[in-house]
XYZ file of C-alpha atoms in Angstrom:
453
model
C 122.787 163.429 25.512
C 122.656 161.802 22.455
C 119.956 158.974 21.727
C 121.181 155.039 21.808
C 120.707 153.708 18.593
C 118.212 151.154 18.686
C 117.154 149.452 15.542
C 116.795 145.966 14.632
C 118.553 144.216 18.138
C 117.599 144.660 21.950
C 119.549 144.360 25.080
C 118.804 145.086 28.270
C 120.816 144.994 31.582
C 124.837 144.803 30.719
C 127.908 143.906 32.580
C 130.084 146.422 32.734
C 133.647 146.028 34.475
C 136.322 147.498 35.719
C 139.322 148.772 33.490
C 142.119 145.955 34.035
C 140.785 144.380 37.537
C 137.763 145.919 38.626
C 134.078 144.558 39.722
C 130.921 143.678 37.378
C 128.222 145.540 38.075
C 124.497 145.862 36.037
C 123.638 148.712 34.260
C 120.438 149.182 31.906
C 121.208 149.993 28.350
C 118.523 150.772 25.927
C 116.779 148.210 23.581
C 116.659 148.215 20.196
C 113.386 148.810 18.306
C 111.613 147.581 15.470
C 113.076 149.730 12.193
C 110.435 152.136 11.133
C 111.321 151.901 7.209
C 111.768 149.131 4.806
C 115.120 149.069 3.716
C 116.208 149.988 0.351
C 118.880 147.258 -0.466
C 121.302 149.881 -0.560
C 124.384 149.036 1.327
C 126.797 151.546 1.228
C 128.738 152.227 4.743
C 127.685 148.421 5.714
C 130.100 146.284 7.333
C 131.546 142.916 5.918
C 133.471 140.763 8.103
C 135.703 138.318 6.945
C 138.100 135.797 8.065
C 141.291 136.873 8.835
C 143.811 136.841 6.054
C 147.460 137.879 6.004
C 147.400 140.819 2.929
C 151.343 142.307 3.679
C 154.245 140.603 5.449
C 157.730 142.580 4.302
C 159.618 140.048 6.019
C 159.355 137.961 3.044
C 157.552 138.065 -0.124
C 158.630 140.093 -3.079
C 159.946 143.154 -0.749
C 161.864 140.826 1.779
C 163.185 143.641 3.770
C 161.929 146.816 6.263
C 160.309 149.088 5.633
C 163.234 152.798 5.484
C 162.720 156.085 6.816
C 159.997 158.037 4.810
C 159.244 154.816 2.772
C 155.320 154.718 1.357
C 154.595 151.155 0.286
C 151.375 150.739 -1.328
C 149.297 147.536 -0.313
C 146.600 146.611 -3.285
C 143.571 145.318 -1.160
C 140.840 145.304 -3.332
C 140.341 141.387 -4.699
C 142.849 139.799 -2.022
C 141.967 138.028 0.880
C 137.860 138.193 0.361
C 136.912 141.689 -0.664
C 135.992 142.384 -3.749
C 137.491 143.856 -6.439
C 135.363 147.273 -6.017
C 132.843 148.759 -4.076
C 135.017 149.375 -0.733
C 135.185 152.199 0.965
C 137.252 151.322 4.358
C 139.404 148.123 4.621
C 139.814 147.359 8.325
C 143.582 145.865 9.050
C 145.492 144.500 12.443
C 149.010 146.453 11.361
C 152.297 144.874 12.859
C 155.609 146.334 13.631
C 158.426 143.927 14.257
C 162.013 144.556 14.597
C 162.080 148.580 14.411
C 165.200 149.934 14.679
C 164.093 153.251 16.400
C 161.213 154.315 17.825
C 159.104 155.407 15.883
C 155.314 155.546 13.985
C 153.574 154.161 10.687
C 150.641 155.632 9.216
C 148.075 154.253 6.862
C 145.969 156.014 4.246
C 144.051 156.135 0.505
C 146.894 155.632 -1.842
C 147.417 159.196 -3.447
C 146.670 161.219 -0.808
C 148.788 163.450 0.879
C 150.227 161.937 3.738
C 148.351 162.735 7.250
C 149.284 164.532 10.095
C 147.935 161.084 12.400
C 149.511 157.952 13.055
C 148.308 154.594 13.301
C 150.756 152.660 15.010
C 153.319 153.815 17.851
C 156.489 151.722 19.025
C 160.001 151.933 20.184
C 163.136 150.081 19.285
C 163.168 146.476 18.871
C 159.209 146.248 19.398
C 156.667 144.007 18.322
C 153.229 145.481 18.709
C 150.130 145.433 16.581
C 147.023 148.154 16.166
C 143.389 147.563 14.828
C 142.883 150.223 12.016
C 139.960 151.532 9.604
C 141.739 152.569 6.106
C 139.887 154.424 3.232
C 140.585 152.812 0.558
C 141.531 154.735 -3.106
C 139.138 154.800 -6.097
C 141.270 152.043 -7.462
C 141.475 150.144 -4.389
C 145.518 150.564 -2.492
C 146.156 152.092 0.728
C 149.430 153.275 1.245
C 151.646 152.715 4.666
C 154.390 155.248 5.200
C 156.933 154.310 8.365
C 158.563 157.386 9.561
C 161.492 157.003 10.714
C 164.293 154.380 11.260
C 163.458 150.758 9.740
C 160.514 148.209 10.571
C 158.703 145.301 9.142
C 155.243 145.523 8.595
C 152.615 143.192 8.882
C 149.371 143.739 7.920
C 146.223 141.156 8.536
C 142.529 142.352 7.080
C 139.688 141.629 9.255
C 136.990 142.927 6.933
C 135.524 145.888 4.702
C 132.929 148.892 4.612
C 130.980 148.498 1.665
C 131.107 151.782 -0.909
C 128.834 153.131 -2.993
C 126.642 150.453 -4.428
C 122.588 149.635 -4.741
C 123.874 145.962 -4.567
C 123.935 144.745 -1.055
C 126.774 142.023 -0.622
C 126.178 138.903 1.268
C 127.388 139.347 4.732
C 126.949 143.023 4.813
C 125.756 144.756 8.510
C 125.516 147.952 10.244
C 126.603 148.345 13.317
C 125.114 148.395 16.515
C 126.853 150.245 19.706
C 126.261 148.407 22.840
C 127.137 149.205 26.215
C 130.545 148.063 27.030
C 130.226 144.439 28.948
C 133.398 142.202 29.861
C 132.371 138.806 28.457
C 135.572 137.267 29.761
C 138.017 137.521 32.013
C 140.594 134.714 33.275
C 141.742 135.912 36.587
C 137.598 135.563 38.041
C 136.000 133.069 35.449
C 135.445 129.680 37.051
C 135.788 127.960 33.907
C 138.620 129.034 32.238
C 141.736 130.365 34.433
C 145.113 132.228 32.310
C 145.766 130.572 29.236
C 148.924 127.901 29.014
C 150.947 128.368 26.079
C 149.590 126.965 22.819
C 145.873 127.074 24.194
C 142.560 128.895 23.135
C 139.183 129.070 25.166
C 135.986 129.134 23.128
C 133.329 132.122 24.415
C 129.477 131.707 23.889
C 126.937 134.375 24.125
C 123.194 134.296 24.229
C 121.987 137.572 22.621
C 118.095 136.084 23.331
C 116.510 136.447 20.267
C 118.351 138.910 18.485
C 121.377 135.902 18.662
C 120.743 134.540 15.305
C 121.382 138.264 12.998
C 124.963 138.925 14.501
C 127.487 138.425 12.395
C 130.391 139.639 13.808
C 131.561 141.411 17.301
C 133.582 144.619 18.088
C 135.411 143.642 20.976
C 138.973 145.357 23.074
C 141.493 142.361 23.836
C 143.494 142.580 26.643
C 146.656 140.842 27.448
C 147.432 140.712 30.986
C 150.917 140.395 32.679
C 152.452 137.955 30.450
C 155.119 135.497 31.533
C 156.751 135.576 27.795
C 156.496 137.677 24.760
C 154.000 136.394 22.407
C 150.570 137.324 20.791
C 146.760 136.280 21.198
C 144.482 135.403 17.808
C 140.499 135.866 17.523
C 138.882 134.064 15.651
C 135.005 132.445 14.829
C 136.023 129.854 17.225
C 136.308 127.115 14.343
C 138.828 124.533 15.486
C 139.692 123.578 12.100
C 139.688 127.278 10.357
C 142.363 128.670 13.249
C 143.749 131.750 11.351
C 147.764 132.247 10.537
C 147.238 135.580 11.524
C 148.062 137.726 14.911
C 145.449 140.515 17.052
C 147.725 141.175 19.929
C 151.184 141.196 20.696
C 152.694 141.423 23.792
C 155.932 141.785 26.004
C 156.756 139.253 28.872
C 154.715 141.318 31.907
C 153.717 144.214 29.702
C 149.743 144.483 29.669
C 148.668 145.652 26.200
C 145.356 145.456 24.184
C 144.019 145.704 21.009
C 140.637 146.307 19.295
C 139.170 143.608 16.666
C 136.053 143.069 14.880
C 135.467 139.309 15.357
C 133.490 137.297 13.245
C 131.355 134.453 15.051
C 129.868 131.404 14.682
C 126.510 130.414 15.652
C 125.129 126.894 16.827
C 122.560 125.368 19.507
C 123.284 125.327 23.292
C 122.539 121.917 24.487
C 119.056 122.242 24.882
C 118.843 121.957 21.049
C 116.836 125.146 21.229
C 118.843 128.311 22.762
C 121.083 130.091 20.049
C 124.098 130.878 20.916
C 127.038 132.898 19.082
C 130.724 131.587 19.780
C 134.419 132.949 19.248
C 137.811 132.241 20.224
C 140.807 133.385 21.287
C 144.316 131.400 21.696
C 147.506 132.102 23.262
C 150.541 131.669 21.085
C 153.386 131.996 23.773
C 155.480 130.184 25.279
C 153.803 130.821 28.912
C 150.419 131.852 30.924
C 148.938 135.225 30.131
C 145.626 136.526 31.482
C 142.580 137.556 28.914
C 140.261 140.251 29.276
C 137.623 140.588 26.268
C 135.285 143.337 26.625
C 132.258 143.806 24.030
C 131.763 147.728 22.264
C 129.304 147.019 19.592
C 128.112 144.133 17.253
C 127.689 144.054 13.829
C 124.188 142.257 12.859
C 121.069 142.182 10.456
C 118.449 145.400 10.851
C 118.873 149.083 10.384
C 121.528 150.644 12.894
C 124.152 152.839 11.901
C 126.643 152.804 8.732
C 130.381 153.974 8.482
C 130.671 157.103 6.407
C 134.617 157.586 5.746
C 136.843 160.755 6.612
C 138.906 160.697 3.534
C 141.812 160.766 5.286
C 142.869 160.558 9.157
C 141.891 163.627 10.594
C 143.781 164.769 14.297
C 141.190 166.589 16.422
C 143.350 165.734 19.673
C 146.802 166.669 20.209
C 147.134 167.927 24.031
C 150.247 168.605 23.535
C 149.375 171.696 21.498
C 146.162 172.335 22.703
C 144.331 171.111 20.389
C 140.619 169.774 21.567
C 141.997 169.693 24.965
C 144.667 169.773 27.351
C 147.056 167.454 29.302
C 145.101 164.940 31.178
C 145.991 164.359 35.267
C 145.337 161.767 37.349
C 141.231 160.435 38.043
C 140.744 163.306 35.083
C 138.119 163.545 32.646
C 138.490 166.031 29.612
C 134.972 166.733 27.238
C 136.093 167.395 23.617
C 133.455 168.390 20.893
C 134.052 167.179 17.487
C 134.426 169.429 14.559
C 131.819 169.371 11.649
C 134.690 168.110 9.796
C 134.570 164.693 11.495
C 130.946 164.904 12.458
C 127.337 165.978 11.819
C 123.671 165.853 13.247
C 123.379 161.901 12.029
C 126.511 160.991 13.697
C 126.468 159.176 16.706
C 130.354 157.545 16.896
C 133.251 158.127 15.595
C 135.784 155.350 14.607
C 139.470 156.862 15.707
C 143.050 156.063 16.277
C 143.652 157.233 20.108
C 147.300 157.741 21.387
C 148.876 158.370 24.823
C 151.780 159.760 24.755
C 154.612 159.313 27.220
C 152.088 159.245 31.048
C 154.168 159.407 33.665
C 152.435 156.331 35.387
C 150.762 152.815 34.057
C 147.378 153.952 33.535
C 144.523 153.584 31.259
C 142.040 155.572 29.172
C 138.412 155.200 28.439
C 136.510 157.121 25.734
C 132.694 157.721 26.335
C 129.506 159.958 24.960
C 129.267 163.065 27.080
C 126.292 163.233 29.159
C 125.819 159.437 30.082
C 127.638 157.543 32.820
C 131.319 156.317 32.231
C 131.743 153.151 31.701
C 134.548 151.261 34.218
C 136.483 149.445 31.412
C 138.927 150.938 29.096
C 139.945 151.448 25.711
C 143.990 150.999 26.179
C 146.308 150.747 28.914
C 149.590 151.863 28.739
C 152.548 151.717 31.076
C 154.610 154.287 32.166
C 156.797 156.277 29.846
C 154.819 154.529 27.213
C 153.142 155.941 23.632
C 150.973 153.381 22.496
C 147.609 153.716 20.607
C 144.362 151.600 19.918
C 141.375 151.902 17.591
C 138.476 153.432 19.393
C 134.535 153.248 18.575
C 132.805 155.551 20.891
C 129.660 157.677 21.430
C 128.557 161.452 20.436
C 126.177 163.221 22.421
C 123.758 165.665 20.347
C 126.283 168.459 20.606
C 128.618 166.337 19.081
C 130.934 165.983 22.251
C 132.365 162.866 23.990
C 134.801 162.330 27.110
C 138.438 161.238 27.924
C 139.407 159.617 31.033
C 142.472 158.807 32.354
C 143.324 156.813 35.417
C 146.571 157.589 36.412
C 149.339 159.972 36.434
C 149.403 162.572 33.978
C 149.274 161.661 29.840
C 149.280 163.600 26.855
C 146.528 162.066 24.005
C 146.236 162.075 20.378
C 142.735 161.529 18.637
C 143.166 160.651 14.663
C 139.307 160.226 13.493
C 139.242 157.534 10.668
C 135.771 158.386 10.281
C 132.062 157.967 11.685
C 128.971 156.326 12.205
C 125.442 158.117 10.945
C 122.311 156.645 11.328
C 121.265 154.450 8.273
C 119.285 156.746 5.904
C 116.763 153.727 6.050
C 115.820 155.051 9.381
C 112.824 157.319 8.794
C 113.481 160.093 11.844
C 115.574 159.404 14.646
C 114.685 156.653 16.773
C 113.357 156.745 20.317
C 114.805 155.588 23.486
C 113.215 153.145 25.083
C 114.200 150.560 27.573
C 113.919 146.392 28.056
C 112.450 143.957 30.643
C 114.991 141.309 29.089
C 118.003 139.647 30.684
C 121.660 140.652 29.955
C 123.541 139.063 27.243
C 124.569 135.725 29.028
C 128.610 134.780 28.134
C 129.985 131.349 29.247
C 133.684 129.770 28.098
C 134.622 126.521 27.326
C 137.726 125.016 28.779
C 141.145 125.223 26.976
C 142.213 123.396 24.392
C 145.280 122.593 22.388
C 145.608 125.618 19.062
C 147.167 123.007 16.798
């Protein structure tokens, strides 16, 4: 069982929840100690969020047209939409299709590389659907984006960076912090806030306690439920005058989809004038109701935690249709895969991954967990019968470097393409102890609708 990391933040009893539609219950998660080591100013593998900011749209600008079969287009995202012009190692995107003429896959990767055996973003004919991805980027800062077959539009939206090499630290810059997975909101049971009318967002606060002030952004799964028209959902810091032109989540009218995305947040008093509280938002841009289910992962924030080291390139260590790190998943079945030492090492403890299933014979859903501790009840995508869809996953190694699948219902094949993972910050003198809180859970409340524009 590997150790929690626990630097810098604490947290005591979470909410956990049910996949789509289960119970909360209370679990205690570990706290987060006091760092043992000064830290060096030395920022590499540090995580900068940033607003959202549309980098690629091929539906217009200078290319103006899809994407072809075997087409590589190379995106420049060093300098554009707040990163710098160097010192990034990862660029973290939301990637669109729209409009694909067959179904079909895209892949991103460091421009000049050789182009993986991984995907990043599955769809069929005529689909709109969007994936949360972590991209290294080249030494002269492009990722490329190769469709594979048929034609498709592309859309691609940066949510932030990982810092590179550097004894600079830039302002913003975080590790990451895994936390229990909680479900701050949900529509179908919150008293506040009920499904979203078209054209509305709901603001979400949280009270962290004391740690509330440090966190700069949120790792959080979005989940669209039952739709009653085609549309998409946005995150944002909640601002009502910064709402992004940007997308997280699309979705088909009844389809129930979801999405990964680092949020950013903002942070403000609660009406005592003394509680801090972080807040973000997310709006419905369809024409009807849809259900929301956010459920929290990690959070990036101030202290010593853990830092993203990149894989170079996508790396598969799941294919169950060949075998590879496991076999076919069945119904209420958990599989245990190790990691290879190509993905992972003795300091690791996550990996950030690209997780498919492929073609289950039922609606279902999958959850991803650190072997040896207790599965968590929500999940990390749900797909529908017949369905290949994927989602960017953040989860847990144990010591021996091995972590769980689950899946729900009906039998699915699964593809695992590791983007790369999460060591402990070499700040960190040792490896930190478990220990455990006294404190309250996080505490989430929503504000009622209100208009997006």
């Amino acid at each position: 069982m590997r150790r929690s990391v626990i630097t810098g933040l604490s947290a005591a009893l979470i909410l956990t929840s049910a996949g789509v539609g289960g119970a909360l219950t209370a679990t205690a998660a570990p706290s987060l100690s006091a760092s043992p080591a000064a830290t060096t100013g030395v920022a590499d593998g540090q995580f900068v969020s940033l607003k959202p900011s549309r980098l690629l749209d091929t539906r217009g600008g200078s290319l103006a047209r899809p994407l072809n079969a075997g087409e590589v287009f190379n995106l420049k995202v060093n300098g554009r939409g707040g990163l710098p012009s160097s010192g990034v190692m990862a660029v973290v995107l939301n990637l669109t299709v729209t409009g694909p003429t067959r179904a079909g896959n895209i892949v991103a990767y460091p421009k000049g590389a050789a182009v993986p055996n991984a995907s990043s973003l599955n769809f069929v004919a005529g689909d709109t659907r969007a994936n949360l991805v972590t991209v290294p980027v080249s030494s002269d800062g492009w990722v490329s984006i190769r469709n594979a077959v048929g034609q498709t539009h592309v859309i691609a939206d940066v949510q932030g960076y990982y810092v590179g090499s550097t004894t600079t630290k830039p302002a913003g810059a975080d590790d990451y912090f895994p936390d229990d997975p909680w479900r701050v909101l949900d529509t179908r049971t919150d008293a506040n806030v009920h499904a979203l009318d078209a054209g509305t967002y709901v603001v979400q606060s949280i009270d962290y306690g004391p740690d509330t002030p440090g966190i700069a952004a949120l790792a959080v799964n979005v989940t669209a439920v039952k739709p009653e028209t085609k549309g998409y959902l946005t995150a944002w810091n909640g601002d009502e005058n910064a709402v992004p032109n940007t997308s997280n989540l699309n979705f088909a009218a009844g389809m129930t989809t979801s999405n990964m995305v680092l949020v950013p947040v903002t942070h403000r008093l609660a009406s005592d004038n003394t509680t801090p509280l972080i807040d973000f938002a997310v709006g419905n841009s369809s024409n009807g109701k849809v259900d929301v289910i956010v459920d929290v992962v990690g959070l990036y924030a101030t202290g010593d935690g853990l830092r993203f080291r990149s894989a170079g390139t996508p790396k598969r260590i799941v294919d169950t249709r060949t075998s590879v790190g496991t076999t076919t998943l069945g119904a209420a079945t958990t599989r245990t895969v190790t990691a290879p030492t190509t993905v992972a090492n003795a300091s690791t403890y996550a990996l950030v991954a690209n997780t498919t299933a492929v073609g289950p014979t039922a609606a279902t859903y999958l959850t991803l967990w650190e072997n040896g501790t207790t599965r968590s009840s929500s999940s990390n995508l749900n797909p529908a019968a017949g369905q290949t869809v994927a989602n960017m996953t953040m989860f847990g190694l144990s010591d021996l470097r091995k972590f769980n699948i689950y899946n729900n219902a009906g039998t699915t094949n699964v593809l695992v393409d590791v983007a790369g993972r999460f060591d402990i910050s070499p700040n960190l003198a040792g490896s930190p102890m478990q220990a455990f809180a006294s404190r309250t859970a996080p505490r989430a409340t929503s504000s009622k609708p209100a208009p997006l524009r």
